[in-house]
Short mmCIF file of N, CA and C and ligand atoms in Angstrom, two decimals:
data_model
loop_
_atom_site.label_atom_id
_atom_site.label_comp_id
_atom_site.label_asym_id
_atom_site.label_seq_id
_atom_site.Cartn_x
_atom_site.Cartn_y
_atom_site.Cartn_z
N MET A 1202 108.84 -5.26 -83.94
CA MET A 1202 108.51 -5.40 -82.38
C MET A 1202 109.74 -4.88 -81.58
N VAL A 1203 109.48 -3.81 -80.89
CA VAL A 1203 110.51 -3.19 -80.06
C VAL A 1203 110.41 -3.42 -78.66
N ASN A 1204 111.49 -3.97 -78.01
CA ASN A 1204 111.46 -3.97 -76.55
C ASN A 1204 112.85 -3.40 -76.17
N SER A 1205 113.03 -2.09 -75.92
CA SER A 1205 114.30 -1.47 -75.82
C SER A 1205 114.80 -1.48 -74.41
N ARG A 1206 116.17 -1.53 -74.30
CA ARG A 1206 116.93 -1.33 -73.01
C ARG A 1206 117.64 0.03 -72.90
N SER A 1207 117.28 0.83 -73.92
CA SER A 1207 118.14 2.10 -74.06
C SER A 1207 117.50 3.28 -73.43
N LEU A 1208 118.20 4.02 -72.70
CA LEU A 1208 117.66 5.26 -72.12
C LEU A 1208 117.19 6.33 -73.21
N ASP A 1209 117.89 6.11 -74.34
CA ASP A 1209 117.52 7.09 -75.40
C ASP A 1209 116.17 6.94 -75.87
N ASP A 1210 115.43 5.86 -75.58
CA ASP A 1210 114.05 5.60 -75.99
C ASP A 1210 113.04 6.09 -75.09
N LEU A 1211 113.63 6.88 -73.99
CA LEU A 1211 112.67 7.52 -72.98
C LEU A 1211 112.53 8.82 -73.36
N LEU A 1212 111.29 9.44 -72.81
CA LEU A 1212 111.15 10.82 -73.04
C LEU A 1212 112.09 11.69 -72.32
N PRO A 1213 112.51 12.84 -72.75
CA PRO A 1213 113.68 13.59 -72.12
C PRO A 1213 113.60 13.73 -70.56
N PRO A 1214 112.51 14.26 -70.12
CA PRO A 1214 112.46 14.47 -68.53
C PRO A 1214 112.64 13.05 -67.81
N VAL A 1215 112.12 12.04 -68.44
CA VAL A 1215 112.32 10.63 -67.86
C VAL A 1215 113.87 10.23 -67.93
N ARG A 1216 114.39 10.38 -69.06
CA ARG A 1216 115.75 10.11 -69.31
C ARG A 1216 116.71 10.70 -68.44
N ALA A 1217 116.48 11.97 -68.22
CA ALA A 1217 117.42 12.74 -67.32
C ALA A 1217 117.24 12.20 -65.77
N ARG A 1218 116.10 11.87 -65.42
CA ARG A 1218 115.93 11.31 -64.11
C ARG A 1218 116.64 10.03 -63.93
N ALA A 1219 116.38 9.15 -65.04
CA ALA A 1219 116.94 7.77 -65.13
C ALA A 1219 118.54 7.88 -65.09
N GLN A 1220 119.09 8.76 -65.78
CA GLN A 1220 120.60 9.03 -65.85
C GLN A 1220 121.02 9.35 -64.38
N ALA A 1221 120.31 10.30 -63.79
CA ALA A 1221 120.83 10.72 -62.38
C ALA A 1221 120.77 9.53 -61.48
N PHE A 1222 119.65 8.76 -61.68
CA PHE A 1222 119.34 7.48 -60.94
C PHE A 1222 120.63 6.60 -61.05
N LEU A 1223 120.92 6.31 -62.22
CA LEU A 1223 121.97 5.25 -62.52
C LEU A 1223 123.39 5.72 -61.98
N GLU A 1224 123.62 7.04 -62.12
CA GLU A 1224 124.87 7.62 -61.53
C GLU A 1224 124.89 7.60 -60.04
N ALA A 1225 123.74 7.88 -59.31
CA ALA A 1225 123.61 7.76 -57.96
C ALA A 1225 123.88 6.24 -57.46
N CYS A 1226 123.46 5.29 -58.22
CA CYS A 1226 123.64 3.90 -57.80
C CYS A 1226 125.14 3.64 -58.07
N GLU A 1227 125.76 4.12 -59.07
CA GLU A 1227 127.15 3.85 -59.35
C GLU A 1227 128.02 4.29 -58.35
N LYS A 1228 127.59 5.62 -57.73
CA LYS A 1228 128.41 6.25 -56.73
C LYS A 1228 128.28 5.42 -55.45
N ALA A 1229 127.10 4.75 -55.32
CA ALA A 1229 126.82 4.04 -54.09
C ALA A 1229 127.44 2.58 -54.25
N GLY A 1230 128.10 2.32 -55.38
CA GLY A 1230 128.65 0.95 -55.58
C GLY A 1230 127.73 -0.09 -56.02
N ILE A 1231 126.61 0.36 -56.50
CA ILE A 1231 125.56 -0.52 -57.08
C ILE A 1231 125.45 -0.53 -58.60
N LYS A 1232 125.78 -1.69 -59.14
CA LYS A 1232 125.74 -1.83 -60.56
C LYS A 1232 124.34 -2.20 -61.07
N LEU A 1233 123.68 -1.49 -61.90
CA LEU A 1233 122.34 -1.88 -62.41
C LEU A 1233 122.30 -2.23 -63.88
N LEU A 1234 121.56 -3.39 -64.30
CA LEU A 1234 121.28 -3.63 -65.57
C LEU A 1234 119.87 -3.15 -65.85
N ILE A 1235 119.80 -2.35 -66.97
CA ILE A 1235 118.43 -2.06 -67.45
C ILE A 1235 117.84 -3.10 -68.30
N THR A 1236 116.77 -3.58 -67.92
CA THR A 1236 116.01 -4.74 -68.65
C THR A 1236 115.01 -4.40 -69.55
N SER A 1237 114.40 -3.09 -69.39
CA SER A 1237 113.40 -2.56 -70.31
C SER A 1237 113.14 -1.15 -70.15
N THR A 1238 113.04 -0.36 -71.38
CA THR A 1238 112.65 1.00 -71.18
C THR A 1238 111.26 1.05 -72.10
N PHE A 1239 111.50 1.33 -73.34
CA PHE A 1239 110.37 1.42 -74.23
C PHE A 1239 109.95 0.18 -74.83
N ARG A 1240 108.63 -0.12 -74.82
CA ARG A 1240 108.08 -1.25 -75.48
C ARG A 1240 107.02 -0.78 -76.48
N ASP A 1241 107.03 -1.28 -77.62
CA ASP A 1241 105.97 -0.91 -78.49
C ASP A 1241 104.75 -1.72 -78.29
N LEU A 1242 103.63 -1.46 -78.95
CA LEU A 1242 102.47 -1.98 -78.68
C LEU A 1242 102.36 -3.55 -79.01
N GLU A 1243 103.16 -3.93 -80.10
CA GLU A 1243 103.22 -5.32 -80.51
C GLU A 1243 104.12 -6.06 -79.49
N SER A 1244 105.05 -5.43 -79.06
CA SER A 1244 105.87 -6.14 -77.98
C SER A 1244 105.09 -6.36 -76.74
N GLN A 1245 104.32 -5.33 -76.25
CA GLN A 1245 103.48 -5.44 -75.12
C GLN A 1245 102.34 -6.59 -75.33
N ALA A 1246 101.73 -6.55 -76.52
CA ALA A 1246 100.83 -7.81 -76.76
C ALA A 1246 101.45 -9.19 -76.70
N ALA A 1247 102.75 -9.23 -77.16
CA ALA A 1247 103.38 -10.60 -76.96
C ALA A 1247 103.58 -10.85 -75.51
N LEU A 1248 103.99 -9.82 -74.71
CA LEU A 1248 104.24 -9.98 -73.20
C LEU A 1248 102.97 -10.31 -72.52
N TYR A 1249 101.90 -9.75 -73.01
CA TYR A 1249 100.53 -9.98 -72.34
C TYR A 1249 100.07 -11.33 -72.67
N ALA A 1250 100.42 -11.90 -73.74
CA ALA A 1250 99.95 -13.27 -74.24
C ALA A 1250 100.78 -14.31 -73.42
N GLN A 1251 101.94 -13.97 -73.00
CA GLN A 1251 102.68 -14.89 -72.23
C GLN A 1251 102.00 -15.33 -70.93
N GLY A 1252 101.83 -16.80 -70.77
CA GLY A 1252 101.09 -17.19 -69.72
C GLY A 1252 99.62 -17.42 -69.91
N ARG A 1253 99.09 -16.74 -71.09
CA ARG A 1253 97.64 -16.80 -71.34
C ARG A 1253 97.42 -17.51 -72.60
N THR A 1254 97.70 -17.08 -73.76
CA THR A 1254 97.56 -17.80 -74.95
C THR A 1254 99.00 -18.22 -75.56
N ALA A 1255 100.01 -17.86 -74.83
CA ALA A 1255 101.37 -18.35 -75.23
C ALA A 1255 102.04 -19.03 -73.97
N PRO A 1256 103.04 -19.81 -74.21
CA PRO A 1256 103.70 -20.49 -73.17
C PRO A 1256 104.43 -19.44 -72.24
N GLY A 1257 104.69 -19.96 -71.01
CA GLY A 1257 105.31 -19.30 -70.03
C GLY A 1257 104.47 -18.86 -68.85
N ARG A 1258 104.99 -18.10 -67.87
CA ARG A 1258 104.19 -17.58 -66.82
C ARG A 1258 103.83 -16.17 -67.12
N ILE A 1259 102.76 -15.80 -66.39
CA ILE A 1259 102.17 -14.45 -66.57
C ILE A 1259 103.20 -13.50 -65.97
N VAL A 1260 103.53 -12.40 -66.73
CA VAL A 1260 104.51 -11.47 -66.31
C VAL A 1260 103.99 -10.01 -66.30
N THR A 1261 102.86 -9.89 -66.89
CA THR A 1261 102.27 -8.49 -66.79
C THR A 1261 100.65 -8.62 -66.86
N ASN A 1262 100.02 -7.63 -66.27
CA ASN A 1262 98.57 -7.49 -66.29
C ASN A 1262 98.26 -6.32 -67.29
N ALA A 1263 99.24 -5.63 -67.96
CA ALA A 1263 98.94 -4.66 -68.81
C ALA A 1263 98.66 -5.08 -70.30
N ARG A 1264 97.63 -4.70 -70.81
CA ARG A 1264 97.31 -4.87 -72.21
C ARG A 1264 98.08 -3.88 -73.02
N PRO A 1265 98.31 -4.10 -74.32
CA PRO A 1265 98.99 -3.25 -75.13
C PRO A 1265 98.36 -1.69 -74.93
N GLY A 1266 99.29 -0.74 -74.78
CA GLY A 1266 98.78 0.56 -74.49
C GLY A 1266 98.50 0.96 -73.11
N LYS A 1267 98.39 -0.11 -72.22
CA LYS A 1267 98.25 0.12 -70.80
C LYS A 1267 99.28 0.09 -69.91
N SER A 1268 100.51 -0.15 -70.46
CA SER A 1268 101.76 -0.07 -69.62
C SER A 1268 102.50 1.37 -69.88
N TYR A 1269 103.07 1.68 -68.76
CA TYR A 1269 103.72 2.94 -68.86
C TYR A 1269 105.02 2.85 -69.81
N HIS A 1270 105.52 1.67 -69.93
CA HIS A 1270 106.57 1.40 -70.96
C HIS A 1270 106.19 1.70 -72.43
N ASN A 1271 105.00 1.54 -72.75
CA ASN A 1271 104.53 1.82 -73.98
C ASN A 1271 104.64 3.27 -74.42
N TRP A 1272 104.74 4.19 -73.39
CA TRP A 1272 104.77 5.66 -73.53
C TRP A 1272 105.94 6.34 -73.14
N ARG A 1273 107.02 5.48 -73.08
CA ARG A 1273 108.37 5.95 -72.82
C ARG A 1273 108.71 6.62 -71.56
N VAL A 1274 107.99 6.30 -70.51
CA VAL A 1274 108.18 7.08 -69.38
C VAL A 1274 108.57 6.04 -68.16
N ALA A 1275 108.82 4.77 -68.55
CA ALA A 1275 109.22 3.88 -67.46
C ALA A 1275 110.49 3.07 -67.71
N LEU A 1276 111.15 2.59 -66.82
CA LEU A 1276 112.22 1.63 -67.00
C LEU A 1276 112.31 0.53 -65.76
N ASP A 1277 112.78 -0.54 -66.15
CA ASP A 1277 112.90 -1.78 -65.30
C ASP A 1277 114.44 -2.03 -65.17
N VAL A 1278 114.79 -2.13 -63.82
CA VAL A 1278 116.27 -2.45 -63.71
C VAL A 1278 116.42 -3.87 -62.81
N VAL A 1279 117.66 -4.18 -62.72
CA VAL A 1279 117.93 -5.22 -61.74
C VAL A 1279 119.48 -5.09 -61.36
N PRO A 1280 119.77 -5.20 -60.01
CA PRO A 1280 121.00 -5.04 -59.61
C PRO A 1280 121.90 -6.25 -60.01
N LEU A 1281 123.20 -5.98 -60.19
CA LEU A 1281 124.13 -7.11 -60.72
C LEU A 1281 125.10 -7.30 -59.54
N ARG A 1282 125.48 -8.57 -59.09
CA ARG A 1282 126.37 -8.92 -58.29
C ARG A 1282 127.33 -9.85 -58.93
N ASP A 1283 128.61 -9.64 -59.00
CA ASP A 1283 129.55 -10.44 -59.65
C ASP A 1283 128.93 -10.74 -61.07
N GLY A 1284 128.38 -9.86 -61.74
CA GLY A 1284 127.95 -9.94 -63.05
C GLY A 1284 126.60 -10.82 -63.15
N GLN A 1285 126.11 -11.20 -62.04
CA GLN A 1285 124.82 -11.99 -61.98
C GLN A 1285 123.63 -11.17 -61.61
N ALA A 1286 122.48 -11.14 -62.23
CA ALA A 1286 121.33 -10.47 -61.85
C ALA A 1286 120.84 -11.00 -60.41
N VAL A 1287 120.46 -10.03 -59.59
CA VAL A 1287 119.91 -10.22 -58.29
C VAL A 1287 118.49 -10.25 -58.27
N TRP A 1288 117.78 -11.34 -58.50
CA TRP A 1288 116.21 -11.37 -58.45
C TRP A 1288 115.64 -11.47 -57.08
N SER A 1289 116.39 -12.01 -56.34
CA SER A 1289 115.90 -12.34 -54.93
C SER A 1289 115.59 -11.00 -54.19
N THR A 1290 114.60 -11.02 -53.31
CA THR A 1290 114.20 -9.83 -52.65
C THR A 1290 114.22 -10.02 -51.16
N VAL A 1291 114.81 -11.14 -50.66
CA VAL A 1291 114.68 -11.38 -49.22
C VAL A 1291 116.13 -11.10 -48.58
N GLY A 1292 116.07 -10.90 -47.29
CA GLY A 1292 117.35 -10.63 -46.52
C GLY A 1292 118.18 -9.39 -47.09
N ALA A 1293 119.32 -9.77 -47.21
CA ALA A 1293 120.26 -8.65 -47.64
C ALA A 1293 119.88 -8.09 -49.10
N ASP A 1294 119.36 -9.02 -49.81
CA ASP A 1294 118.92 -8.68 -51.26
C ASP A 1294 117.71 -7.67 -51.05
N GLY A 1295 116.91 -7.90 -50.28
CA GLY A 1295 115.71 -7.01 -49.93
C GLY A 1295 116.19 -5.68 -49.61
N LYS A 1296 117.21 -5.60 -48.76
CA LYS A 1296 117.88 -4.25 -48.32
C LYS A 1296 118.53 -3.64 -49.55
N LEU A 1297 119.00 -4.32 -50.43
CA LEU A 1297 119.70 -3.68 -51.52
C LEU A 1297 118.48 -3.13 -52.56
N TRP A 1298 117.50 -3.89 -52.69
CA TRP A 1298 116.34 -3.25 -53.51
C TRP A 1298 115.87 -2.03 -52.89
N GLU A 1299 115.69 -1.96 -51.46
CA GLU A 1299 115.29 -0.83 -50.83
C GLU A 1299 116.10 0.27 -51.12
N LYS A 1300 117.38 0.10 -51.08
CA LYS A 1300 118.37 1.35 -51.31
C LYS A 1300 118.22 1.71 -52.80
N ILE A 1301 118.09 0.84 -53.57
CA ILE A 1301 117.93 1.19 -55.03
C ILE A 1301 116.65 1.96 -55.24
N GLY A 1302 115.49 1.55 -54.52
CA GLY A 1302 114.34 2.28 -54.67
C GLY A 1302 114.38 3.75 -54.15
N ALA A 1303 115.15 3.90 -53.06
CA ALA A 1303 115.31 5.11 -52.43
C ALA A 1303 116.14 6.08 -53.35
N LEU A 1304 117.23 5.58 -53.95
CA LEU A 1304 117.89 6.25 -54.95
C LEU A 1304 117.18 6.78 -56.16
N GLY A 1305 116.29 5.96 -56.55
CA GLY A 1305 115.60 6.31 -57.71
C GLY A 1305 114.46 7.36 -57.31
N GLU A 1306 113.92 7.21 -56.11
CA GLU A 1306 113.06 8.34 -55.65
C GLU A 1306 113.77 9.71 -55.49
N ALA A 1307 115.02 9.59 -54.96
CA ALA A 1307 115.84 10.78 -54.76
C ALA A 1307 116.13 11.54 -56.13
N ALA A 1308 116.17 10.64 -57.15
CA ALA A 1308 116.49 11.10 -58.55
C ALA A 1308 115.19 11.67 -59.21
N GLY A 1309 113.92 11.61 -58.51
CA GLY A 1309 112.79 12.09 -59.03
C GLY A 1309 111.87 11.26 -59.67
N LEU A 1310 112.15 9.86 -59.58
CA LEU A 1310 111.42 8.79 -60.16
C LEU A 1310 110.42 8.37 -59.20
N GLU A 1311 109.28 7.76 -59.62
CA GLU A 1311 108.27 7.02 -58.82
C GLU A 1311 108.68 5.59 -58.81
N TRP A 1312 108.90 4.92 -57.62
CA TRP A 1312 109.22 3.58 -57.47
C TRP A 1312 108.04 2.73 -57.34
N ALA A 1313 107.76 1.69 -58.23
CA ALA A 1313 106.75 0.77 -58.05
C ALA A 1313 106.95 -0.25 -56.81
N GLY A 1314 108.01 -0.10 -56.18
CA GLY A 1314 108.35 -0.96 -54.84
C GLY A 1314 107.39 -0.50 -53.87
N ARG A 1315 106.69 0.68 -53.94
CA ARG A 1315 105.94 1.32 -52.98
C ARG A 1315 104.40 0.99 -53.14
N TRP A 1316 104.16 0.58 -54.36
CA TRP A 1316 102.79 0.34 -54.80
C TRP A 1316 102.12 -0.79 -53.99
N THR A 1317 100.90 -0.67 -53.64
CA THR A 1317 100.18 -1.82 -52.88
C THR A 1317 99.56 -2.80 -53.71
N THR A 1318 99.22 -2.29 -55.02
CA THR A 1318 98.79 -3.22 -55.99
C THR A 1318 99.78 -3.27 -57.12
N PHE A 1319 100.03 -4.56 -57.65
CA PHE A 1319 101.16 -4.59 -58.69
C PHE A 1319 102.40 -4.12 -58.24
N ARG A 1320 102.80 -4.30 -56.88
CA ARG A 1320 104.01 -3.88 -56.38
C ARG A 1320 105.13 -4.62 -57.22
N GLU A 1321 106.11 -3.83 -57.68
CA GLU A 1321 107.17 -4.28 -58.60
C GLU A 1321 108.33 -3.55 -58.37
N LEU A 1322 109.35 -4.33 -57.74
CA LEU A 1322 110.64 -3.61 -57.14
C LEU A 1322 111.53 -3.16 -58.33
N ALA A 1323 111.34 -3.74 -59.57
CA ALA A 1323 112.24 -3.40 -60.62
C ALA A 1323 111.79 -2.21 -61.41
N HIS A 1324 110.62 -1.67 -61.13
CA HIS A 1324 110.07 -0.67 -62.01
C HIS A 1324 110.07 0.68 -61.52
N PHE A 1325 110.48 1.60 -62.26
CA PHE A 1325 110.52 3.09 -62.13
C PHE A 1325 109.91 3.79 -63.07
N GLN A 1326 109.27 5.03 -62.79
CA GLN A 1326 108.67 5.75 -63.82
C GLN A 1326 108.54 7.21 -63.50
N TYR A 1327 108.35 8.09 -64.45
CA TYR A 1327 108.11 9.47 -64.29
C TYR A 1327 107.06 9.83 -65.21
N THR A 1328 105.76 10.24 -64.59
CA THR A 1328 104.73 10.52 -65.54
C THR A 1328 104.30 12.05 -65.39
N GLY A 1329 104.90 12.68 -64.49
CA GLY A 1329 104.47 13.97 -64.28
C GLY A 1329 103.08 14.18 -64.00
N GLY A 1330 102.57 13.14 -63.35
CA GLY A 1330 101.12 13.14 -62.94
C GLY A 1330 100.08 12.71 -63.97
N LEU A 1331 100.60 12.45 -65.21
CA LEU A 1331 99.78 12.12 -66.21
C LEU A 1331 99.26 10.67 -66.27
N SER A 1332 97.99 10.37 -66.49
CA SER A 1332 97.47 9.01 -66.64
C SER A 1332 98.01 8.37 -67.84
N ILE A 1333 97.67 7.07 -67.93
CA ILE A 1333 97.96 6.26 -69.13
C ILE A 1333 97.31 6.84 -70.29
N ASP A 1334 95.91 7.16 -69.96
CA ASP A 1334 95.13 7.71 -71.06
C ASP A 1334 95.65 8.99 -71.59
N ALA A 1335 96.05 9.88 -70.66
CA ALA A 1335 96.68 11.15 -71.20
C ALA A 1335 97.96 11.00 -71.95
N LEU A 1336 98.73 10.14 -71.54
CA LEU A 1336 99.97 9.79 -72.23
C LEU A 1336 99.66 9.21 -73.62
N ALA A 1337 98.60 8.28 -73.67
CA ALA A 1337 98.14 7.66 -74.95
C ALA A 1337 97.71 8.72 -75.88
N ALA A 1338 97.18 9.78 -75.34
CA ALA A 1338 96.57 10.81 -76.17
C ALA A 1338 97.62 11.90 -76.53
N GLY A 1339 98.76 11.54 -76.14
CA GLY A 1339 100.10 12.21 -76.76
C GLY A 1339 100.48 13.34 -75.75
N GLU A 1340 99.89 13.49 -74.53
CA GLU A 1340 100.43 14.39 -73.59
C GLU A 1340 101.85 13.94 -73.05
N ILE A 1341 102.64 14.89 -72.75
CA ILE A 1341 103.97 14.69 -72.44
C ILE A 1341 104.28 15.17 -70.86
N PRO A 1342 105.00 14.47 -70.08
CA PRO A 1342 105.38 14.97 -68.72
C PRO A 1342 106.07 16.20 -68.86
N ALA A 1343 105.85 17.14 -68.05
CA ALA A 1343 106.65 18.47 -67.93
C ALA A 1343 108.12 18.16 -67.39
N GLU A 1344 108.82 19.15 -67.91
CA GLU A 1344 110.31 18.94 -67.60
C GLU A 1344 110.54 19.01 -66.07
N ALA A 1345 109.88 20.00 -65.50
CA ALA A 1345 110.03 20.17 -64.05
C ALA A 1345 109.05 19.32 -63.35
N ALA A 1346 109.54 18.86 -62.09
CA ALA A 1346 108.63 17.99 -61.32
C ALA A 1346 107.65 18.70 -60.58
ZN1 LIG B 1248 108.30 -1.77 -65.69
#
């Protein structure tokens, strides 16, 4: 069961954007913790079970194979303040998340903070326009955006 936090487990065009994103945040004085990059199908199944057939609250609507994390094109981050993860999204914390989202977009990533369904401030991805089904079939996002 793999639930990686390493950028090395992302596809190269995604990894390059993620690295640029992290560098831009660092320059802006924002420290990020990567909480997830690649998740294998077994790990996704365990996550999907949480809050359904296993204890805990529901944390994903994606079944195994239906998360972009399963295809190495997504990462989740959380900002750190004084070494503590900032999960709050209100007031100044909301502004911080907005800034992080904008820096991710400037680095060529898609930010799930803009999504109207399943909006997720922590989630960034680069699919090169490919669908989950195309990625599952082995297609790989192009190097150039
Ligand atoms: Zn995510």
